[in-house]
CSV table of C-alpha atoms and ligand atoms in Angstrom, one decimal:
chain,number,residue,atom,x,y,z
A,13,MET,CA,67.2,116.0,103.4
A,14,PHE,CA,64.6,112.7,103.4
A,15,ILE,CA,64.2,111.2,99.9
A,16,HIS,CA,61.0,108.7,99.3
A,17,LEU,CA,61.8,106.7,96.1
A,18,LYS,CA,59.3,104.0,94.9
A,19,SER,CA,61.8,101.7,93.3
A,20,ILE,CA,66.0,101.8,93.1
A,21,ASP,CA,69.2,99.9,92.8
A,22,SER,CA,70.1,99.8,96.6
A,23,THR,CA,69.6,102.7,98.4
A,24,ASN,CA,73.8,102.7,99.6
A,25,ASN,CA,74.5,103.2,96.2
A,26,TYR,CA,72.0,105.5,95.7
A,27,ILE,CA,74.1,107.9,98.5
A,28,GLU,CA,77.8,106.8,97.2
A,29,LYS,CA,76.5,108.4,94.1
A,30,ASN,CA,74.8,111.1,94.2
A,31,HIS,CA,76.3,114.4,96.4
A,32,PHE,CA,73.6,115.0,99.7
A,33,PRO,CA,74.3,116.7,102.8
A,34,PRO,CA,75.0,114.6,105.4
A,35,GLY,CA,72.0,113.7,107.6
A,36,THR,CA,69.8,112.9,104.5
A,37,VAL,CA,67.6,109.5,104.2
A,38,VAL,CA,67.0,108.3,101.6
A,39,TRP,CA,64.1,105.2,101.8
A,40,ALA,CA,63.0,103.1,99.0
A,41,ASP,CA,59.7,100.9,98.8
A,42,THR,CA,61.7,98.1,97.0
A,43,GLN,CA,65.5,97.5,95.6
A,44,THR,CA,66.5,95.6,92.8
A,45,ALA,CA,70.4,95.1,93.6
A,46,GLY,CA,69.8,95.4,97.2
A,47,ARG,CA,72.9,94.5,98.9
A,48,GLY,CA,74.2,92.9,102.0
A,49,ARG,CA,77.5,92.1,103.4
A,50,GLY,CA,80.1,90.7,101.8
A,51,ASP,CA,78.9,90.0,98.0
A,52,HIS,CA,75.4,89.2,99.6
A,53,GLU,CA,71.9,90.2,98.2
A,54,PHE,CA,69.4,91.7,99.9
A,55,SER,CA,65.8,90.3,98.9
A,56,SER,CA,64.1,93.6,98.6
A,57,PRO,CA,60.4,92.8,98.0
A,58,PRO,CA,57.7,95.6,98.0
A,59,GLY,CA,56.5,96.5,101.4
A,60,GLY,CA,59.5,95.7,103.3
A,61,ILE,CA,61.5,98.7,104.9
A,62,TYR,CA,64.9,99.7,102.8
A,63,PHE,CA,66.7,103.0,103.7
A,64,SER,CA,70.4,104.2,104.0
A,65,CYS,CA,71.2,107.4,106.3
A,66,LEU,CA,74.5,109.5,105.5
A,67,PHE,CA,77.3,110.5,107.8
A,68,LYS,CA,80.5,112.3,106.6
A,69,GLU,CA,83.2,112.9,109.0
A,70,GLY,CA,83.7,116.5,110.7
A,71,LYS,CA,84.0,118.3,113.9
A,72,GLU,CA,80.5,120.4,113.2
A,73,THR,CA,77.7,118.9,115.8
A,74,GLU,CA,75.2,119.3,113.0
A,75,LYS,CA,73.3,116.2,112.1
A,76,GLY,CA,75.2,113.9,110.3
A,77,TYR,CA,78.7,114.3,111.0
A,78,LEU,CA,80.7,112.4,113.3
A,79,LEU,CA,84.6,112.1,114.5
A,80,PRO,CA,86.1,109.5,113.2
A,81,HIS,CA,85.7,107.5,116.9
A,82,ASP,CA,82.1,107.6,117.1
A,83,ALA,CA,82.6,105.4,113.4
A,84,LEU,CA,83.4,102.4,115.3
A,85,LEU,CA,80.2,102.0,116.9
A,86,LEU,CA,77.8,103.1,114.5
A,87,THR,CA,77.0,99.4,113.7
A,88,PRO,CA,76.1,98.9,117.0
A,89,LYS,CA,74.7,101.8,116.8
A,90,ALA,CA,72.4,101.3,113.7
A,91,ALA,CA,71.2,97.8,115.6
A,92,VAL,CA,70.5,99.3,119.0
A,93,ALA,CA,68.0,102.3,117.1
A,94,VAL,CA,66.5,99.0,115.0
A,95,CYS,CA,65.3,97.3,118.3
A,96,SER,CA,64.3,100.4,120.2
A,97,SER,CA,62.4,101.7,117.7
A,98,LEU,CA,60.7,98.6,116.6
A,99,GLU,CA,60.2,98.1,120.9
A,100,GLU,CA,58.5,100.9,120.9
A,101,ILE,CA,56.9,101.3,117.6
A,102,CYS,CA,55.5,98.5,116.9
A,103,SER,CA,55.6,96.6,120.2
A,104,ILE,CA,57.9,93.8,119.8
A,105,LYS,CA,60.7,92.3,121.3
A,106,PRO,CA,64.1,91.6,118.7
A,107,GLY,CA,67.0,90.8,119.7
A,108,ILE,CA,70.8,91.7,118.3
A,109,LYS,CA,72.3,88.4,116.6
A,110,TRP,CA,75.8,89.9,116.8
A,111,VAL,CA,77.3,91.7,115.0
A,112,ASN,CA,74.1,92.9,113.2
A,113,ASP,CA,71.5,90.7,112.2
A,114,ILE,CA,68.4,91.3,114.1
A,115,LEU,CA,66.2,88.7,115.3
A,116,LEU,CA,62.5,88.0,115.3
A,117,ASP,CA,61.4,84.3,117.2
A,118,GLY,CA,65.1,83.2,116.2
A,119,LYS,CA,64.5,84.7,112.8
A,120,LYS,CA,66.6,87.2,110.8
A,121,VAL,CA,64.2,90.2,110.3
A,122,CYS,CA,66.4,93.0,109.5
A,123,GLY,CA,70.3,93.4,108.1
A,124,ILE,CA,72.5,96.4,108.3
A,125,LEU,CA,75.1,97.3,105.7
A,126,CYS,CA,77.8,99.8,106.8
A,127,GLU,CA,80.1,101.7,104.4
A,128,HIS,CA,82.9,103.5,104.8
A,129,ILE,CA,83.5,105.0,100.6
A,130,LYS,CA,85.6,108.4,100.6
A,131,ASP,CA,84.3,110.7,103.0
A,132,LYS,CA,80.9,109.1,103.6
A,133,TYR,CA,79.6,106.8,105.9
A,134,ILE,CA,76.8,105.6,104.5
A,135,VAL,CA,74.4,103.0,107.0
A,136,GLY,CA,71.8,100.8,105.1
A,137,ILE,CA,69.5,99.2,107.1
A,138,GLY,CA,66.5,96.9,105.6
A,139,ILE,CA,63.4,94.6,106.8
A,140,ASN,CA,61.6,92.2,106.0
A,141,THR,CA,57.6,92.9,106.7
A,142,SER,CA,56.0,90.4,105.7
A,143,ALA,CA,58.0,86.5,105.8
A,144,SER,CA,55.5,85.5,102.6
A,145,THR,CA,57.1,87.5,100.1
A,146,LEU,CA,60.5,86.4,101.2
A,147,PRO,CA,62.2,83.9,98.1
A,148,GLU,CA,61.4,80.4,99.4
A,149,GLU,CA,65.1,79.8,100.2
A,150,LEU,CA,65.8,82.2,103.0
A,151,LYS,CA,62.4,81.1,105.2
A,152,ALA,CA,63.9,78.9,107.2
A,153,THR,CA,66.0,81.5,108.6
A,154,ALA,CA,64.2,84.8,107.8
A,155,GLY,CA,61.0,86.2,109.0
A,156,GLY,CA,59.4,89.3,108.8
A,157,ILE,CA,57.9,91.4,111.7
A,158,GLY,CA,54.2,92.4,110.5
A,159,GLU,CA,52.3,95.4,109.1
A,160,ALA,CA,54.3,98.4,110.4
A,161,PRO,CA,54.1,101.9,110.1
A,162,ARG,CA,56.6,101.8,107.6
A,163,LYS,CA,57.5,105.9,107.2
A,164,THR,CA,57.3,106.1,111.1
A,165,LEU,CA,59.9,103.7,111.7
A,166,VAL,CA,62.5,105.1,108.7
A,167,LYS,CA,61.7,108.4,110.6
A,168,SER,CA,62.3,106.7,113.8
A,169,ILE,CA,65.2,105.1,113.7
A,170,ALA,CA,67.4,107.7,111.6
A,171,LYS,CA,66.9,109.8,114.8
A,172,LYS,CA,67.8,107.7,116.8
A,173,LEU,CA,70.8,106.9,114.4
A,174,PHE,CA,71.6,110.6,113.8
A,175,ASP,CA,71.3,111.8,118.0
A,176,PRO,CA,74.7,111.6,119.9
A,177,MET,CA,74.4,108.6,122.2
A,178,ASP,CA,77.6,108.1,124.3
A,179,ASP,CA,79.5,105.0,123.9
A,180,GLU,CA,78.6,103.6,127.4
A,181,THR,CA,74.8,103.7,126.7
A,182,ILE,CA,75.6,101.9,122.8
A,183,VAL,CA,77.0,98.9,125.0
A,184,SER,CA,74.7,98.7,127.0
A,185,GLU,CA,72.1,99.0,125.4
A,186,TYR,CA,73.3,96.1,122.6
A,187,SER,CA,74.7,94.2,125.7
A,188,LYS,CA,70.5,94.2,126.8
A,189,ARG,CA,69.6,93.1,123.4
A,190,LEU,CA,72.2,90.2,122.3
A,191,ASP,CA,70.4,87.4,121.4
A,192,THR,CA,73.6,85.6,121.1
A,193,LEU,CA,75.0,85.4,124.9
A,194,GLY,CA,75.5,82.1,127.1
A,195,LYS,CA,74.8,80.0,123.5
A,196,ASN,CA,77.7,77.6,122.3
A,197,VAL,CA,78.6,78.8,119.3
A,198,SER,CA,80.8,78.4,116.1
A,199,PHE,CA,83.2,80.3,114.9
A,200,ILE,CA,86.7,80.7,112.6
A,201,TYR,CA,90.0,82.0,114.9
A,202,ASP,CA,93.0,81.8,113.7
A,203,GLY,CA,91.5,80.1,110.6
A,204,LYS,CA,90.6,77.2,112.5
A,205,GLU,CA,86.6,76.1,113.4
A,206,THR,CA,86.6,77.2,116.2
A,207,THR,CA,84.1,76.7,119.4
A,208,GLY,CA,82.7,77.9,122.6
A,209,THR,CA,80.1,79.7,125.2
A,210,VAL,CA,79.2,83.4,124.1
A,211,THR,CA,79.8,85.6,127.4
A,212,GLY,CA,79.3,88.7,126.5
A,213,ILE,CA,81.0,91.6,124.5
A,214,ASN,CA,83.5,94.5,125.3
A,215,GLU,CA,83.2,98.4,125.4
A,216,SER,CA,84.4,98.2,121.6
A,217,CYS,CA,81.4,95.9,121.2
A,218,ASN,CA,83.7,92.8,119.9
A,219,LEU,CA,82.1,89.9,121.2
A,220,THR,CA,83.6,87.5,124.0
A,221,ILE,CA,83.8,83.9,123.7
A,222,ARG,CA,85.0,81.4,126.6
A,223,ALA,CA,86.6,78.6,124.0
A,224,GLY,CA,88.2,75.6,127.0
A,225,SER,CA,90.0,77.8,129.0
A,226,ALA,CA,90.8,80.8,127.0
A,227,THR,CA,88.4,83.7,126.3
A,228,VAL,CA,89.0,84.6,122.6
A,229,THR,CA,87.4,88.3,121.5
A,230,LEU,CA,85.8,88.5,118.6
A,231,SER,CA,85.8,92.0,116.5
A,232,SER,CA,84.6,90.7,113.0
A,233,GLY,CA,83.4,88.1,111.4
A,234,GLU,CA,80.7,85.2,111.6
A,235,ILE,CA,79.0,82.9,114.3
A,236,ARG,CA,77.1,80.4,114.3
A,237,VAL,CA,74.8,79.1,117.0
A,238,ILE,CA,75.3,75.2,117.8
B,3,BTN,C1,73.1,92.8,105.7
B,3,BTN,O1,72.0,91.7,106.1
B,3,BTN,O2,73.9,91.5,105.8
B,3,BTN,C2,73.2,93.6,105.9
B,3,BTN,C3,71.7,94.2,104.8
B,3,BTN,C4,71.7,95.3,104.8
B,3,BTN,C5,70.1,95.7,103.6
B,3,BTN,C6,70.0,96.8,103.4
B,3,BTN,S1,68.5,97.3,102.6
B,3,BTN,C7,69.1,99.4,102.4
B,3,BTN,C8,70.5,99.2,102.0
B,3,BTN,N1,70.5,98.8,101.0
B,3,BTN,C9,71.3,97.8,100.6
B,3,BTN,O3,71.7,97.6,98.8
B,3,BTN,N2,71.8,98.0,101.3
B,3,BTN,C10,71.1,98.2,102.8
């Protein structure tokens, strides 16, 4: 199913509350209560691209079903799907800030929120188009991709997300676009503020960082480029 709405609180909430079949895509022109990771809001002015894709666990080979193992790389797969569609359709070269922010010219243009709620895996993707419609306080760190064929992008990204992609391909396609590679970053490790240099990602898309003589592996959390 492909559902287009003019306005909704959040496309992730809408999928969670309704009984749609796996493989459903819900796309909205604007969200009144768009959500980001943690308790962050996701500003969703009209003109941007806001959509969610529904997966369920199952052995079926039909669109929208996944095995528990596939869920582990769902967020990186979504980041790869967004970047490759933006490259093909908009001729831009975005990068990935680990773990799941998409950057253009150093500014965040897209966020991804993957949620596992009961039997549903919901992948929510928000892409800013015009930077000028974003709230003033975000303008230093967030940008937009510019005018874009929104429906074409939604369809292309959703197709790449639902199509099978093996783990090695996800990791190598993600790694190619990793914007943070070689950068000095700070992060919280073992409850302490730590700094180091990003050396890459491992086969699970965890971030590897050289911190002094040690190599630290992060599976989640935030890093800050310093
Ligand atoms: C983040 O940057 O922390 C993630 C942002 C995810 C935003 C998308 S927009 C479509 C879907 N609906 C939501 O409420 N959130 C996601």
